[in-house]
Amino acid sequence: MRRWRGRSARWVGAAVIGLVIVTGLVAAAQEPFYKGKTVRIVVGFTAGGGFDTYSRTIARHMTRHIPGNPTIIVENMPGAGSRISANYLYKIAKPDGLTIGHFIGGVLLGQVLGQQGIEFDARKFEYIGAPVNEHPVCALTKASGITSVEKWMAAGTPVKMGGVSPGSSNPDNVTRAIKASLGLPIQIVTGYKGTAEIRLAAEGGEVAGACWGWGSLQATWRKGLDAGEVQVVLQVAPKPHRELPNVPLAINFAKTEEARRLLEAAIHNDSVLVRTYTLPPGTPKDRVQILRKAFQETLRDPALLAEAEKAKLEIDPVAGEEIERTVAGLFKLDPAMIAKLRTILLE
Amino acid sequence: MLVGIAIGFVVGILPGLGGPTTLALMLPFIFKMTPVEAFAFLLGMAAVTNTTGDITSILFGIPGEPTTASTIVDGHPMAKNGEAGRALGAAIMSSLFGAVFGAFVLALTIPVVRPLVLTFGSPEFFMLALLGITFVAALSGQALLKGLVAGGLGLWFATIGLDPVSGIQRYTFGQLFLWDGIGLVPVTIGFFAIPEVIDLAVQGSSIAKLDVGRLGGVWQGVRDTFHHWLLVLRCSAIGTFIAIIPGMGAATTQWLAYAHAVQSSPDKERFGRGAVEGVLGPGAANNSTLGGSLVTTVAFGVPASVTMAILMGAFLIQGLVPGPGMLMPAPKGHLAVTFSMVWTIVVSNIITVAMCFLFLRQLVKITQIRGALLIPFILMLIAVGAFAEKNVFADVLVVLVFGALGWVMARLGWPRPAFLLGLVLGPLAENKLFLSTDNYGLGWLVRPGVLVLLAVIVVGLLAPFVSARRRARSPAAAAVEREARRQRELRGFRLDGTTAFSLLIVILFAWALWQSRSFGVRAGLFPWAVGIPGLALAIAQLARDLTGRRAAPAPETAGESTPDVPPGVAARRSVEICAWIAGFWVAIWLLGFSLATLLMTLLYLKVAARERWPLSILLCVSGSAFVYGLFEKALGVPFPSGQLFVWLGMEAGL
């Protein structure tokens, strides 16, 4: 009896140990991948700019929405209109779901157009989403005398508009596209470091204005807009922004079908991509899904929305799937349109 | 604010860990603060990095911040002469003076500065950049030609990378790390720190070669500040007003102030050998810059520097819109916040100065420590500092290349400041030249502002000749001149290291021009505008060297002669230390930063310095713990894993 009890006790003991091991294994398998990990967001522009500000704001809140609550840090890798960081994400960053890139969406179209300095294939990236669908508008100073599209059309000499570098989603692409499709008299003065410098140049009279996202423009040029020294005369989007019901849409001035298609291909599509968050090619699908879900949840998080409101960051989320579709669409543009865009946007 | 100051204090002392990086790291903390608290925190931090950066520059000859490099030129020789205390006292007191001046200018000038800055267009800004380089080049006195060539070379190095407008690769050899250009931090560190380490090893002594009876002389330095109060005031004004121009940060203003200190002195020969005015000028200017650049940020909402760009982010987070509204009283504006910034700058500088004075005596003692004990730690700081700015390992190599270049330039009497200023101003000059031509064609050349600035440049270039001629008229000087002429005539045709270096520069410019033929107008404009005059001037310099018509070496070499070490020993020690530096770098590459520090410090102390075991082990362990604890753990600097471990499959490579 005692012997049997001893044997059974041993069996029970073994069973318990086995159970513990199995449970442990199961628990380990269920332990979220991101627990105790550090996620890096590599921003293609300097600290303090719009791309940086969005990233730091999102980084602070996104950790709560990823199972395992990883630490999220932001690193800046500026240069060449963020092409350096895009190439880094494609060629060097490990595809383990721990490195997220944030560079300007215009470089994706840049690949299709054969822009210099691009060493990635946009079709192979994994896209998480974008916090905002850009809504480009053109703002000009009152001093320039251009207070409406009609006056702009009628201007005798080319109106000087500020730019950053050819191929940049905005201001450059937007300005070049409306010049080509609407026939507006424009001399684009490119090479400014950013929209802040263009604002200064416009206030000093060196240029008349520039075209870039309404979200950023209304936050940074608030005083000029309120005082009436700066006016938004055109918006380059499929629909009017709710805050700008009376400003005309560029597409309505396009006289030919080709001009309409050009605006859509160069600007309307691109607006979805401008502030895209991206993962390296080959990142495991389950991690892509985790980050996509977390990203969308973060952008609905009341704490983030309150902070964005304070920092005047517009939130109008775009899903990763939509970005994927838009990028695929870029590669389906017909060769004639690509050739046309290349001449208009890059030369 | 106190927390901000404490952080800024450490950041300033440690080279490479720049103010902007830290500000960006600290930004998340301000969300829960009120605007006044937030700016006290951030500005407190920004305000002190320049002061404490001066300390590193003076004591080790390593720039604590890129904005404190010019303090090295005279501050470090003072430390070598046993006057570290006096130099530190002068730097800290003039910093306070400059900061307070800048802050009050911020308070007073915002209402009038707006129309003034708006009258300046891109062409005028381009001319201002040129003006800066020629001023510093003209410092080289008789070696004016060398100064201009060095400035041109700096401007050319600034074009390396992707061209900012069309994105074409220029001189990158397809290397990804060169796409973003050559960083200011590794160049500055390499330029000044590596030659100092070599010098320290060759001398085989402590940093302070002369032992002064009493430590310090701190009060002497403070008295110097008041003695030269007019100079300090003028340099503060330079710092503040130049900084109002977007793109002109403290990295530029310090050199302009230094140039001014030299130019305004009747006794120019002392500079570079430890003239206290050479410390006072930059000390005041780099601190007064903060007030100046805040003017642009607050009044226009245009960030004048990286630090300001981050502060702009802080403005937006706090729901404030920079611009005229910042100057109106509540409820319409936020004048109170603006004034709180002024007070923050003033108060945090006063606190910093008090803290500095508390620790100063201990700091000065560092210069009396045996050089052999310091060398591994200085090398470690150099390597970490070079890496930590952009987290790119290639920057550690850039330090070596520019260390070698800086050493050669110092030996041969080529002015390093002109080169550095060219590198700093290059992007701004290129940008403004491009905008000017894109906007106005060639019409910008005849704008009245451009013509006025051109006249100032010409006068600035000719002034040293005129004053030299005037001095030459005195009988004593005439005798010296006759002797010098005789010496020169004796030399005749020469082929040696000096000529070879000039030839190298000629070849470099020629190659750069040849490469740039395919760049197109957008990317090629600036390389052509720099390369053609650069090549012409370099050829003129080569001709001078070949015919032996050599000017006396520039002042900065004078302090580095090694009279007390026999030439044979000096040569042997030079080779040895170069081998050690190379070994240190290879070790970092193979083993990673922390482990390499551990191993190489131990090896150096045991083999080269022949220190006792207990001391060697204590020092190498604490050095390694410092790198690992502070940089890797506390600050989260992502050091790459050692290549050896990657090969062994233990760690993943980058």
Short mmCIF file of C-alpha atoms in Angstrom, two decimals, chain A residues 40 46-49 52-53 56-57 60 73-80 83-84 87-88 91-92 94 115-119 160 163-166 176 187-193 196-197 199-200 203-207 219-223 229 307 310-312 346-347, chain B residues 20 24-25 27-28 31 33 114 117-118 120-123 162-169 176 179-180 246 296 300-303 306 309-310 312-313 316-325 332 390-391 427 431-432 434-435 438-440 447 522 636 638 652-654:
data_model
loop_
_atom_site.label_atom_id
_atom_site.label_comp_id
_atom_site.label_asym_id
_atom_site.label_seq_id
_atom_site.Cartn_x
_atom_site.Cartn_y
_atom_site.Cartn_z
CA ARG A 40 11.91 53.07 -33.15
CA THR A 46 14.68 67.32 -38.40
CA ALA A 47 13.30 67.54 -34.88
CA GLY A 48 10.66 70.19 -34.38
CA GLY A 49 9.00 69.98 -37.80
CA ASP A 52 8.62 65.03 -36.06
CA THR A 53 5.75 66.51 -34.07
CA ARG A 56 6.39 62.20 -31.09
CA THR A 57 2.72 62.71 -30.33
CA ARG A 60 3.56 58.74 -26.64
CA ILE A 73 11.24 56.20 -29.32
CA VAL A 74 11.62 58.71 -32.15
CA GLU A 75 14.89 59.15 -34.06
CA ASN A 76 15.56 61.82 -36.67
CA MET A 77 17.38 60.93 -39.88
CA PRO A 78 17.00 64.07 -41.99
CA GLY A 79 18.31 64.76 -45.47
CA ALA A 80 17.40 64.82 -49.15
CA ARG A 83 14.88 60.00 -49.19
CA ILE A 84 17.78 59.02 -46.92
CA ASN A 87 16.37 54.13 -48.34
CA TYR A 88 17.51 53.26 -44.82
CA LYS A 91 17.95 48.54 -47.30
CA ILE A 92 19.25 48.57 -43.75
CA LYS A 94 15.63 44.89 -39.92
CA GLN A 115 13.61 60.47 -59.46
CA GLN A 116 17.29 60.51 -58.49
CA GLY A 117 18.48 59.12 -55.18
CA ILE A 118 15.72 56.52 -54.73
CA GLU A 119 16.92 53.02 -53.94
CA LYS A 160 6.39 83.94 -57.63
CA GLY A 163 9.08 75.74 -53.19
CA VAL A 164 11.34 73.33 -51.28
CA SER A 165 12.73 70.86 -53.83
CA PRO A 166 11.40 69.31 -57.04
CA ARG A 176 3.77 72.68 -60.56
CA GLN A 187 7.32 81.30 -61.41
CA ILE A 188 8.23 78.68 -58.82
CA VAL A 189 11.19 79.75 -56.65
CA THR A 190 12.40 76.50 -55.18
CA GLY A 191 15.07 75.79 -52.56
CA TYR A 192 13.54 77.15 -49.35
CA LYS A 193 14.23 74.99 -46.32
CA ALA A 196 8.40 78.46 -42.31
CA GLU A 197 11.07 80.06 -44.50
CA ARG A 199 6.24 82.33 -45.00
CA LEU A 200 9.06 84.71 -44.07
CA GLU A 203 6.04 88.47 -45.69
CA GLY A 204 9.19 90.18 -46.94
CA GLY A 205 7.76 90.29 -50.48
CA GLU A 206 10.30 87.92 -52.04
CA VAL A 207 7.53 85.52 -53.12
CA ALA A 219 -1.69 76.49 -37.53
CA THR A 220 1.49 78.30 -38.53
CA TRP A 221 0.11 81.26 -40.49
CA ARG A 222 -2.82 81.91 -38.16
CA LYS A 223 -2.05 85.59 -37.54
CA GLU A 229 -2.89 89.74 -44.85
CA GLU A 307 -3.08 66.70 -27.32
CA LYS A 310 -3.59 71.64 -28.38
CA ALA A 311 -0.69 71.33 -30.80
CA LYS A 312 -2.99 72.16 -33.75
CA LEU A 346 10.86 67.05 -61.91
CA GLU A 347 12.26 69.21 -64.71
CA PRO B 20 19.28 70.21 -29.73
CA ALA B 24 14.18 66.88 -28.50
CA LEU B 25 14.49 64.09 -25.95
CA LEU B 27 10.07 67.59 -25.25
CA PRO B 28 7.59 64.95 -24.03
CA PHE B 31 2.98 68.41 -21.94
CA MET B 33 3.50 71.96 -17.70
CA ARG B 114 10.43 92.76 -37.85
CA VAL B 117 14.74 91.64 -41.11
CA LEU B 118 12.01 91.67 -43.77
CA PHE B 120 16.73 91.51 -46.16
CA GLY B 121 16.15 89.17 -49.08
CA SER B 122 18.02 86.02 -50.11
CA PRO B 123 20.78 87.97 -52.00
CA LEU B 162 22.72 64.99 -51.83
CA ASP B 163 22.18 68.36 -53.42
CA PRO B 164 19.31 69.95 -51.48
CA VAL B 165 17.24 70.95 -54.51
CA SER B 166 17.45 68.18 -57.09
CA GLY B 167 18.74 65.37 -54.89
CA ILE B 168 21.72 64.51 -57.12
CA GLN B 169 24.59 62.80 -55.30
CA LEU B 176 24.93 56.21 -47.86
CA TRP B 179 24.30 61.53 -48.41
CA ASP B 180 23.53 63.82 -45.53
CA PRO B 246 17.80 82.68 -39.72
CA THR B 296 13.34 85.50 -34.93
CA PHE B 300 8.22 85.58 -37.05
CA GLY B 301 7.61 82.01 -36.04
CA VAL B 302 10.64 81.09 -38.13
CA PRO B 303 13.13 78.93 -36.25
CA VAL B 306 17.72 73.53 -34.66
CA ALA B 309 12.95 74.51 -34.30
CA ILE B 310 12.45 72.33 -31.26
CA MET B 312 8.80 76.02 -31.99
CA GLY B 313 7.44 72.53 -31.49
CA LEU B 316 2.70 74.56 -30.71
CA ILE B 317 2.35 71.91 -28.03
CA GLN B 318 1.57 74.69 -25.59
CA GLY B 319 -1.01 76.11 -27.98
CA LEU B 320 0.92 79.33 -28.57
CA VAL B 321 1.38 80.79 -32.01
CA PRO B 322 4.74 82.52 -32.41
CA GLY B 323 4.44 85.92 -34.05
CA PRO B 324 3.42 89.43 -33.14
CA GLY B 325 0.88 88.08 -30.67
CA LYS B 332 -4.89 89.39 -26.66
CA LYS B 390 23.65 61.10 -35.45
CA ASN B 391 24.19 57.53 -34.23
CA PRO B 427 24.57 75.18 -46.72
CA ASN B 431 20.73 77.95 -50.37
CA LYS B 432 20.70 81.73 -50.59
CA PHE B 434 20.43 79.41 -55.40
CA LEU B 435 17.33 81.30 -54.26
CA ASP B 438 16.31 81.32 -59.17
CA ASN B 439 14.33 84.38 -58.19
CA TYR B 440 16.14 87.32 -59.78
CA ARG B 447 20.73 95.25 -55.51
CA ARG B 522 20.69 73.34 -60.04
CA GLY B 636 19.80 55.06 -24.73
CA PRO B 638 22.13 52.88 -29.80
CA ALA B 652 22.95 40.95 -35.28
CA GLY B 653 24.83 43.56 -37.24
CA LEU B 654 23.40 46.87 -38.34
#
